[in-house]
């Protein structure tokens, strides 16, 4: 059986003032009406029913997640006492699922991406599921890169394993998580690399094998509590295990080291909405090419990104600015400094 595992523990610090500790990006609507987590869940329900979807998130966000996802049962929203990054989250899900179903297949998804072409995405998902059903593989979806982004993982494509056209699956020759800029530039220029979309498909048993091999301490800590998972002792057991394990991403901890990784390139209008600047291609634009949400009137202004849901915002002669107004805060930022919102967030930590 195929299960959806949605990782929702991120803090979304680059979306201040819209996102706050209590309301990280995945709990907000960034495009459209639905929140990002609602969109993520609904996107996969044509192939994975609600009853086989699990969301894993930080304990402080669990109540809000349950409110936003009323279709999920209580035990389908799993609380982590502290964030230990994605390897722990994935290990927890893998042990939980394989306890119930030794043949369980996992589709692991981040909770904060936009996907424009949902039909093509689901088609690719089916190809991925078929592929990992038949072998001991760890599959990741690849995206053709268009800039030397240092916040992503890079996949060097190896030989073709199966399929053709949009169904072609490749072996991965090398995977490098978040290279430095010089390396990313050389990867982009070589034309041989794809970005890792951060979405994975594998059998629970196979990712457990990989965790045993590459992160044995982490894997053993979760294995030791696996008898308590799904019982009244679950949260205490998770806390005891999480107190002992290291925080490491699945990308650094497993995918860079494993030799049974596959890549299925996808063309699905993917956007990981990493910062306010990425909304340029998501929100509607006015005549000046300003991406706007809410009530905005602009005069001789170009290429700005403006969100003003509560009051009329006006721009005169503004260029390349990000303006975000919320009920209690206003941010004005140069577009090329969008990544620095994270730094601002650090300074403002004590302001909630
Ligand atoms: N439950 C849980 N617990 N979820 C977590 C945790 C955690 O401790 N840490 C992160 N997540 C969730 C985030 O909410 C997000 O949905 C997803 O896991 C990925 O984490 P990010 O922190 O956003 O990873 P990243 O963007 O730096 O890198 C990953 O995604 C890139 C594509 O967006 C990697 O997989 C890269 O290789 C990839 O290119
Ligand atoms: Mg991310």
Short mmCIF file of C-alpha atoms and ligand atoms in Angstrom, two decimals:
data_model
loop_
_atom_site.label_atom_id
_atom_site.label_comp_id
_atom_site.label_asym_id
_atom_site.label_seq_id
_atom_site.Cartn_x
_atom_site.Cartn_y
_atom_site.Cartn_z
CA UNK A 1 0.00 0.00 0.00
CA UNK A 2 1.16 3.52 -0.79
CA UNK A 3 1.24 6.00 2.10
CA UNK A 4 1.78 9.77 2.04
CA UNK A 5 4.20 11.20 4.60
CA UNK A 6 4.19 14.98 4.79
CA UNK A 7 7.04 16.72 6.57
CA UNK A 8 5.70 19.88 8.16
CA UNK A 9 8.28 20.82 10.77
CA UNK A 10 9.87 23.79 9.03
CA UNK A 11 9.87 27.26 10.55
CA UNK A 12 9.59 29.39 7.38
CA UNK A 13 11.70 32.23 8.72
CA UNK A 14 12.02 33.93 5.33
CA UNK A 15 8.33 34.82 5.23
CA UNK A 16 8.25 37.32 8.07
CA UNK A 17 6.01 39.20 8.79
CA UNK A 18 3.41 36.82 7.36
CA UNK A 19 4.97 33.77 9.04
CA UNK A 20 5.64 33.70 12.77
CA UNK A 21 6.75 31.00 15.18
CA UNK A 22 3.10 30.08 15.71
CA UNK A 23 2.26 30.30 12.01
CA UNK A 24 5.07 28.92 9.82
CA UNK A 25 4.75 28.97 6.04
CA UNK A 26 3.03 25.59 5.71
CA UNK A 27 0.13 26.80 7.85
CA UNK A 28 -0.45 29.89 5.71
CA UNK A 29 -2.00 30.48 2.34
CA UNK A 30 0.70 31.85 0.09
CA UNK A 31 -1.06 31.25 -3.22
CA UNK A 32 -4.80 30.75 -3.51
CA UNK A 33 -7.22 30.17 -0.65
CA UNK A 34 -5.89 26.92 0.79
CA UNK A 35 -3.00 26.86 3.20
CA UNK A 36 0.17 25.19 1.87
CA UNK A 37 -0.38 22.06 3.96
CA UNK A 38 -3.99 21.78 2.80
CA UNK A 39 -2.87 22.10 -0.82
CA UNK A 40 -0.14 19.48 -0.29
CA UNK A 41 -2.59 16.96 1.17
CA UNK A 42 -5.36 17.57 -1.36
CA UNK A 43 -2.93 17.33 -4.27
CA UNK A 44 -2.17 13.68 -3.57
CA UNK A 45 -5.63 12.44 -2.55
CA UNK A 46 -6.49 11.28 -6.08
CA UNK A 47 -3.91 8.51 -5.57
CA UNK A 48 -3.47 8.32 -1.80
CA UNK A 49 -6.69 8.46 0.26
CA UNK A 50 -6.85 10.60 3.42
CA UNK A 51 -6.68 7.54 5.66
CA UNK A 52 -3.18 6.73 4.37
CA UNK A 53 -1.71 10.22 4.84
CA UNK A 54 0.47 11.10 7.83
CA UNK A 55 1.68 14.60 8.70
CA UNK A 56 4.70 15.00 10.99
CA UNK A 57 5.24 18.38 12.64
CA UNK A 58 6.47 20.19 15.73
CA UNK A 59 4.20 19.71 18.75
CA UNK A 60 3.22 23.43 18.96
CA UNK A 61 1.65 23.23 15.49
CA UNK A 62 -0.33 20.03 15.87
CA UNK A 63 -3.62 21.58 17.01
CA UNK A 64 -3.65 24.04 14.12
CA UNK A 65 -2.78 21.25 11.67
CA UNK A 66 -5.67 19.15 12.93
CA UNK A 67 -7.96 22.16 12.55
CA UNK A 68 -6.80 22.72 8.97
CA UNK A 69 -6.94 19.03 8.08
CA UNK A 70 -10.20 17.74 9.61
CA UNK A 71 -10.17 14.71 7.28
CA UNK A 72 -7.15 13.28 9.10
CA UNK A 73 -7.64 11.19 12.23
CA UNK A 74 -5.92 12.12 15.50
CA UNK A 75 -3.17 9.55 15.06
CA UNK A 76 -2.40 10.78 11.53
CA UNK A 77 -0.88 14.02 12.77
CA UNK A 78 2.30 13.07 14.59
CA UNK A 79 3.98 15.49 17.00
CA UNK A 80 7.73 15.84 17.33
CA UNK A 81 8.81 17.28 20.71
CA UNK A 82 11.78 19.02 19.04
CA UNK A 83 12.85 19.32 15.42
CA UNK A 84 15.62 16.87 14.56
CA UNK A 85 15.53 17.57 10.82
CA UNK A 86 14.21 15.33 8.08
CA UNK A 87 16.16 12.09 8.68
CA UNK A 88 14.51 11.65 12.10
CA UNK A 89 11.10 12.61 10.74
CA UNK A 90 11.42 10.11 7.90
CA UNK A 91 12.76 7.36 10.20
CA UNK A 92 9.83 7.86 12.54
CA UNK A 93 7.35 7.59 9.68
CA UNK A 94 9.10 4.55 8.21
CA UNK A 95 9.05 2.60 11.49
CA UNK A 96 5.44 3.60 12.17
CA UNK A 97 4.32 2.42 8.75
CA UNK A 98 6.35 -0.77 8.59
CA UNK A 99 5.00 -1.80 12.02
CA UNK A 100 1.55 -2.00 10.48
CA UNK A 101 2.46 -3.00 6.94
CA UNK A 102 5.88 -4.52 6.18
CA UNK A 103 5.33 -3.84 2.47
CA UNK A 104 4.42 -0.17 2.99
CA UNK A 105 5.52 2.28 0.28
CA UNK A 106 6.17 5.89 1.26
CA UNK A 107 5.69 9.03 -0.77
CA UNK A 108 7.56 11.64 1.27
CA UNK A 109 6.64 15.26 0.59
CA UNK A 110 7.60 18.66 1.94
CA UNK A 111 4.63 20.74 3.06
CA UNK A 112 5.60 24.03 1.52
CA UNK A 113 5.93 23.69 -2.25
CA UNK A 114 3.67 24.79 -5.06
CA UNK A 115 3.02 22.52 -8.01
CA UNK A 116 1.30 24.00 -11.03
CA UNK A 117 0.78 20.91 -13.17
CA UNK A 118 -0.96 18.60 -10.74
CA UNK A 119 -2.05 16.03 -13.33
CA UNK A 120 1.53 15.55 -14.56
CA UNK A 121 2.71 15.40 -10.97
CA UNK A 122 0.32 12.55 -10.17
CA UNK A 123 1.35 10.72 -13.35
CA UNK A 124 5.00 10.96 -12.26
CA UNK A 125 4.04 9.73 -8.81
CA UNK A 126 2.52 6.60 -10.31
CA UNK A 127 5.69 5.92 -12.32
CA UNK A 128 7.79 6.38 -9.17
CA UNK A 129 5.58 4.06 -7.14
CA UNK A 130 5.74 1.35 -9.82
CA UNK A 131 9.54 1.69 -10.01
CA UNK A 132 10.24 1.31 -6.30
CA UNK A 133 7.74 -1.52 -5.97
CA UNK A 134 10.07 -3.61 -8.07
CA UNK A 135 13.47 -2.99 -6.55
CA UNK A 136 15.50 -1.84 -3.58
CA UNK A 137 15.60 1.78 -4.66
CA UNK A 138 15.38 5.24 -3.13
CA UNK A 139 13.79 7.56 -5.68
CA UNK A 140 13.93 11.33 -5.81
CA UNK A 141 12.20 13.66 -8.28
CA UNK A 142 14.51 15.90 -10.30
CA UNK A 143 13.89 19.43 -11.56
CA UNK A 144 15.81 21.06 -14.41
CA UNK A 145 17.82 23.86 -12.76
CA UNK A 146 17.72 27.43 -14.09
CA UNK A 147 20.13 29.19 -11.70
CA UNK A 148 23.08 28.22 -9.47
CA UNK A 149 20.86 27.93 -6.36
CA UNK A 150 22.89 26.94 -3.30
CA UNK A 151 19.85 26.02 -1.20
CA UNK A 152 19.08 22.84 -3.12
CA UNK A 153 20.56 19.39 -3.61
CA UNK A 154 22.12 18.55 -7.01
CA UNK A 155 21.64 15.19 -8.71
CA UNK A 156 24.09 14.00 -11.39
CA UNK A 157 22.11 11.77 -13.68
CA UNK A 158 23.59 8.38 -14.49
CA UNK A 159 22.43 5.65 -16.85
CA UNK A 160 18.79 5.13 -17.76
CA UNK A 161 17.05 2.49 -15.66
CA UNK A 162 13.62 2.28 -17.24
CA UNK A 163 10.83 4.00 -19.15
CA UNK A 164 10.96 6.66 -21.85
CA UNK A 165 9.79 10.25 -22.39
CA UNK A 166 8.37 11.76 -19.21
CA UNK A 167 8.49 8.32 -17.60
CA UNK A 168 12.26 7.88 -17.86
CA UNK A 169 13.90 6.88 -14.60
CA UNK A 170 17.67 7.28 -14.22
CA UNK A 171 20.21 5.92 -11.81
CA UNK A 172 21.85 8.67 -9.78
CA UNK A 173 25.61 8.90 -10.36
CA UNK A 174 26.15 11.45 -7.58
CA UNK A 175 24.11 13.51 -5.18
CA UNK A 176 25.45 16.67 -3.55
CA UNK A 177 23.33 18.52 -1.01
CA UNK A 178 23.58 22.32 -0.99
CA UNK A 179 26.93 22.87 -2.77
CA UNK A 180 28.73 26.21 -2.52
CA UNK A 181 28.17 28.81 -5.23
CA UNK A 182 31.25 27.98 -7.33
CA UNK A 183 30.31 24.30 -7.35
CA UNK A 184 26.66 25.06 -8.12
CA UNK A 185 27.74 27.24 -11.05
CA UNK A 186 29.88 24.46 -12.46
CA UNK A 187 27.02 21.95 -12.08
CA UNK A 188 24.65 24.29 -13.88
CA UNK A 189 27.13 24.90 -16.71
CA UNK A 190 27.78 21.16 -17.15
CA UNK A 191 24.12 20.50 -17.97
CA UNK A 192 24.44 17.12 -16.24
CA UNK A 193 22.72 17.96 -12.97
CA UNK A 194 19.17 18.31 -11.79
CA UNK A 195 17.86 19.82 -8.59
CA UNK A 196 16.42 17.58 -5.94
CA UNK A 197 12.79 18.59 -5.47
CA UNK A 198 12.86 17.25 -1.89
CA UNK A 199 10.15 14.68 -2.68
CA UNK A 200 11.00 11.00 -2.29
CA UNK A 201 9.42 7.61 -2.95
CA UNK A 202 10.61 4.30 -1.46
CA UNK A 203 9.55 1.22 0.46
CA UNK A 204 9.58 1.84 4.21
CA UNK A 205 11.74 -1.29 4.59
CA UNK A 206 14.31 0.06 2.12
CA UNK A 207 14.72 3.46 3.73
CA UNK A 208 15.08 1.66 7.08
CA UNK A 209 17.89 -0.43 5.52
CA UNK A 210 19.54 2.76 4.28
CA UNK A 211 19.15 4.46 7.68
CA UNK A 212 20.66 1.37 9.36
CA UNK A 213 23.64 1.62 7.04
CA UNK A 214 24.26 5.36 6.98
CA UNK A 215 22.74 6.66 10.23
CA UNK A 216 22.80 3.59 12.50
CA UNK A 217 22.50 5.46 15.82
CA UNK A 218 19.47 7.39 14.67
CA UNK A 219 17.89 4.30 13.19
CA UNK A 220 18.48 2.22 16.32
CA UNK A 221 17.06 4.93 18.58
CA UNK A 222 13.80 4.94 16.62
CA UNK A 223 13.77 1.15 16.27
CA UNK A 224 13.99 0.84 20.06
CA UNK A 225 10.77 2.81 20.50
CA UNK A 226 8.95 1.28 17.56
CA UNK A 227 6.94 -1.03 19.88
CA UNK A 228 5.46 2.06 21.55
CA UNK A 229 4.50 3.80 18.32
CA UNK A 230 0.75 3.87 17.85
CA UNK A 231 0.15 3.27 21.59
CA UNK A 232 -0.61 5.66 24.46
CA UNK A 233 3.14 5.75 25.20
CA UNK A 234 4.02 7.08 21.76
CA UNK A 235 4.77 10.72 22.59
CA UNK A 236 6.91 9.86 25.62
CA UNK A 237 8.81 7.28 23.58
CA UNK A 238 9.41 9.75 20.74
CA UNK A 239 10.70 12.28 23.25
CA UNK A 240 13.14 9.77 24.72
CA UNK A 241 14.45 8.83 21.27
CA UNK A 242 14.64 12.44 20.03
CA UNK A 243 16.63 13.45 23.12
CA UNK A 244 19.37 11.08 21.94
CA UNK A 245 19.50 11.56 18.20
CA UNK A 246 21.37 14.02 16.02
CA UNK A 247 19.68 16.55 13.77
CA UNK A 248 20.59 15.71 10.19
CA UNK A 249 18.75 15.99 6.92
CA UNK A 250 17.88 12.91 4.90
CA UNK A 251 19.84 14.51 2.07
CA UNK A 252 23.15 14.80 3.98
CA UNK A 253 22.56 11.73 6.12
CA UNK A 254 21.41 9.22 3.53
CA UNK A 255 20.93 10.42 -0.04
CA UNK A 256 24.51 11.68 -0.48
CA UNK A 257 25.88 8.32 0.67
CA UNK A 258 23.48 5.73 -0.72
CA UNK A 259 24.32 3.93 -3.97
CA UNK A 260 20.78 2.81 -4.86
CA UNK A 261 19.30 6.22 -5.61
CA UNK A 262 17.12 6.88 -8.65
CA UNK A 263 15.94 10.11 -10.22
CA UNK A 264 12.71 10.70 -12.10
CA UNK A 265 12.93 14.12 -13.77
CA UNK A 266 9.63 16.00 -13.63
CA UNK A 267 8.28 19.09 -15.37
CA UNK A 268 5.41 20.12 -13.11
CA UNK A 269 5.79 23.88 -12.64
CA UNK A 270 7.49 23.33 -9.28
CA UNK A 271 8.17 26.24 -6.95
CA UNK A 272 9.58 25.73 -3.49
CA UNK A 273 8.48 29.25 -2.46
CA UNK A 274 11.74 29.83 -0.66
CA UNK A 275 11.34 33.58 -0.11
CA UNK A 276 9.06 36.51 -0.91
CA UNK A 277 10.95 36.95 -4.20
CA UNK A 278 9.68 33.58 -5.45
CA UNK A 279 6.09 34.88 -5.42
CA UNK A 280 6.79 36.99 -8.46
CA UNK A 281 5.78 34.10 -10.69
CA UNK A 282 2.88 33.04 -8.46
CA UNK A 283 0.75 36.11 -7.77
CA UNK A 284 -1.12 38.07 -10.44
CA UNK A 285 0.77 41.01 -11.91
CA UNK A 286 -0.51 44.52 -12.67
CA UNK A 287 0.46 46.50 -15.77
CA UNK A 288 3.81 47.48 -14.28
CA UNK A 289 4.76 43.84 -13.65
CA UNK A 290 4.19 44.24 -9.91
CA UNK A 291 3.08 40.95 -8.34
CA UNK A 292 0.25 41.91 -6.01
CA UNK A 293 -2.01 40.38 -3.42
CA UNK A 294 -4.73 42.42 -1.73
CA UNK A 295 -5.51 46.06 -2.45
CA UNK A 296 -2.69 47.70 -4.36
CA UNK A 297 -2.64 50.67 -6.72
CA UNK A 298 0.64 51.55 -8.42
CA UNK A 299 1.82 54.51 -10.44
CA UNK A 300 4.95 54.23 -12.60
CA UNK A 301 6.19 51.37 -10.45
CA UNK A 302 7.86 48.22 -11.71
CA UNK A 303 8.65 44.68 -10.64
CA UNK A 304 7.59 45.05 -7.01
CA UNK A 305 6.01 42.32 -4.88
CA UNK A 306 3.25 43.70 -2.68
CA UNK A 307 0.91 42.04 -0.19
CA UNK A 308 -1.64 44.24 1.54
CA UNK A 309 -4.74 42.32 2.55
CA UNK A 310 -6.11 44.82 5.07
CA UNK A 311 -5.58 48.28 3.65
CA UNK A 312 -5.03 50.03 0.36
CA UNK A 313 -1.31 50.14 -0.48
CA UNK A 314 -0.06 52.61 -3.07
CA UNK A 315 3.26 52.76 -4.88
CA UNK A 316 4.71 55.70 -6.78
CA UNK A 317 7.86 55.26 -8.81
CA UNK A 318 8.88 52.20 -6.81
CA UNK A 319 11.06 49.51 -8.37
CA UNK A 320 12.14 46.07 -7.23
CA UNK A 321 10.73 46.39 -3.72
CA UNK A 322 8.97 43.83 -1.57
CA UNK A 323 6.22 45.39 0.56
CA UNK A 324 4.34 43.16 2.98
CA UNK A 325 1.70 44.56 5.30
CA UNK A 326 0.00 42.47 7.98
CA UNK A 327 -2.30 43.36 10.86
CA UNK A 328 0.64 44.15 13.14
CA UNK A 329 3.76 44.63 11.04
CA UNK A 330 5.02 46.18 7.82
CA UNK A 331 8.10 45.11 5.90
CA UNK A 332 9.77 46.98 3.06
CA UNK A 333 12.71 45.15 1.52
CA UNK A 334 14.80 45.40 -1.63
CA UNK A 335 13.96 42.43 -3.83
CA UNK A 336 17.58 41.32 -4.07
CA UNK A 337 17.74 41.18 -0.25
CA UNK A 338 14.78 38.77 0.12
CA UNK A 339 17.02 36.09 1.67
CA UNK A 340 17.99 38.51 4.45
CA UNK A 341 14.48 38.38 5.89
CA UNK A 342 15.85 35.39 7.78
CA UNK A 343 18.42 37.68 9.45
CA UNK A 344 15.72 40.17 10.35
CA UNK A 345 13.72 37.33 11.84
CA UNK A 346 16.69 36.46 14.08
CA UNK A 347 16.80 40.03 15.39
CA UNK A 348 13.05 40.05 15.98
CA UNK A 349 12.89 36.62 17.65
CA UNK A 350 11.72 38.04 20.94
CA UNK A 351 8.91 39.98 19.34
CA UNK A 352 6.88 36.79 18.67
N1 LIG B 1 8.53 17.01 10.73
C1 LIG B 1 9.61 17.70 10.40
N2 LIG B 1 10.63 17.77 11.29
N3 LIG B 1 9.66 18.32 9.21
C2 LIG B 1 10.78 19.00 8.91
C3 LIG B 1 11.86 19.12 9.79
C4 LIG B 1 11.78 18.46 11.06
O1 LIG B 1 12.67 18.51 11.92
N4 LIG B 1 12.82 19.88 9.20
C5 LIG B 1 12.32 20.23 8.00
N5 LIG B 1 11.08 19.72 7.82
C6 LIG B 1 10.21 19.84 6.65
C7 LIG B 1 10.04 21.26 6.17
O2 LIG B 1 8.84 21.82 6.69
C8 LIG B 1 9.93 21.07 4.65
O3 LIG B 1 8.58 20.81 4.30
C9 LIG B 1 10.75 19.81 4.38
O4 LIG B 1 10.84 19.12 5.63
C10 LIG B 1 12.16 20.06 3.83
O5 LIG B 1 12.90 20.78 4.79
P1 LIG B 1 13.64 22.13 4.41
O6 LIG B 1 14.31 22.63 5.65
O7 LIG B 1 12.71 23.06 3.70
O8 LIG B 1 14.74 21.58 3.41
P2 LIG B 1 15.53 22.43 2.34
O9 LIG B 1 14.59 23.24 1.51
O10 LIG B 1 16.62 23.16 3.03
O11 LIG B 1 16.19 21.30 1.40
C11 LIG B 1 15.45 20.21 0.88
O12 LIG B 1 14.55 20.62 -0.13
C12 LIG B 1 15.18 21.16 -1.33
C13 LIG B 1 14.08 21.51 -2.32
O13 LIG B 1 13.21 22.45 -1.78
C14 LIG B 1 16.45 19.18 0.36
O14 LIG B 1 15.77 17.97 0.10
C15 LIG B 1 17.16 19.69 -0.90
O15 LIG B 1 17.98 18.66 -1.45
C16 LIG B 1 16.13 20.10 -1.94
O16 LIG B 1 16.78 20.61 -3.11
MG1 LIG B 2 12.67 23.90 1.77
#
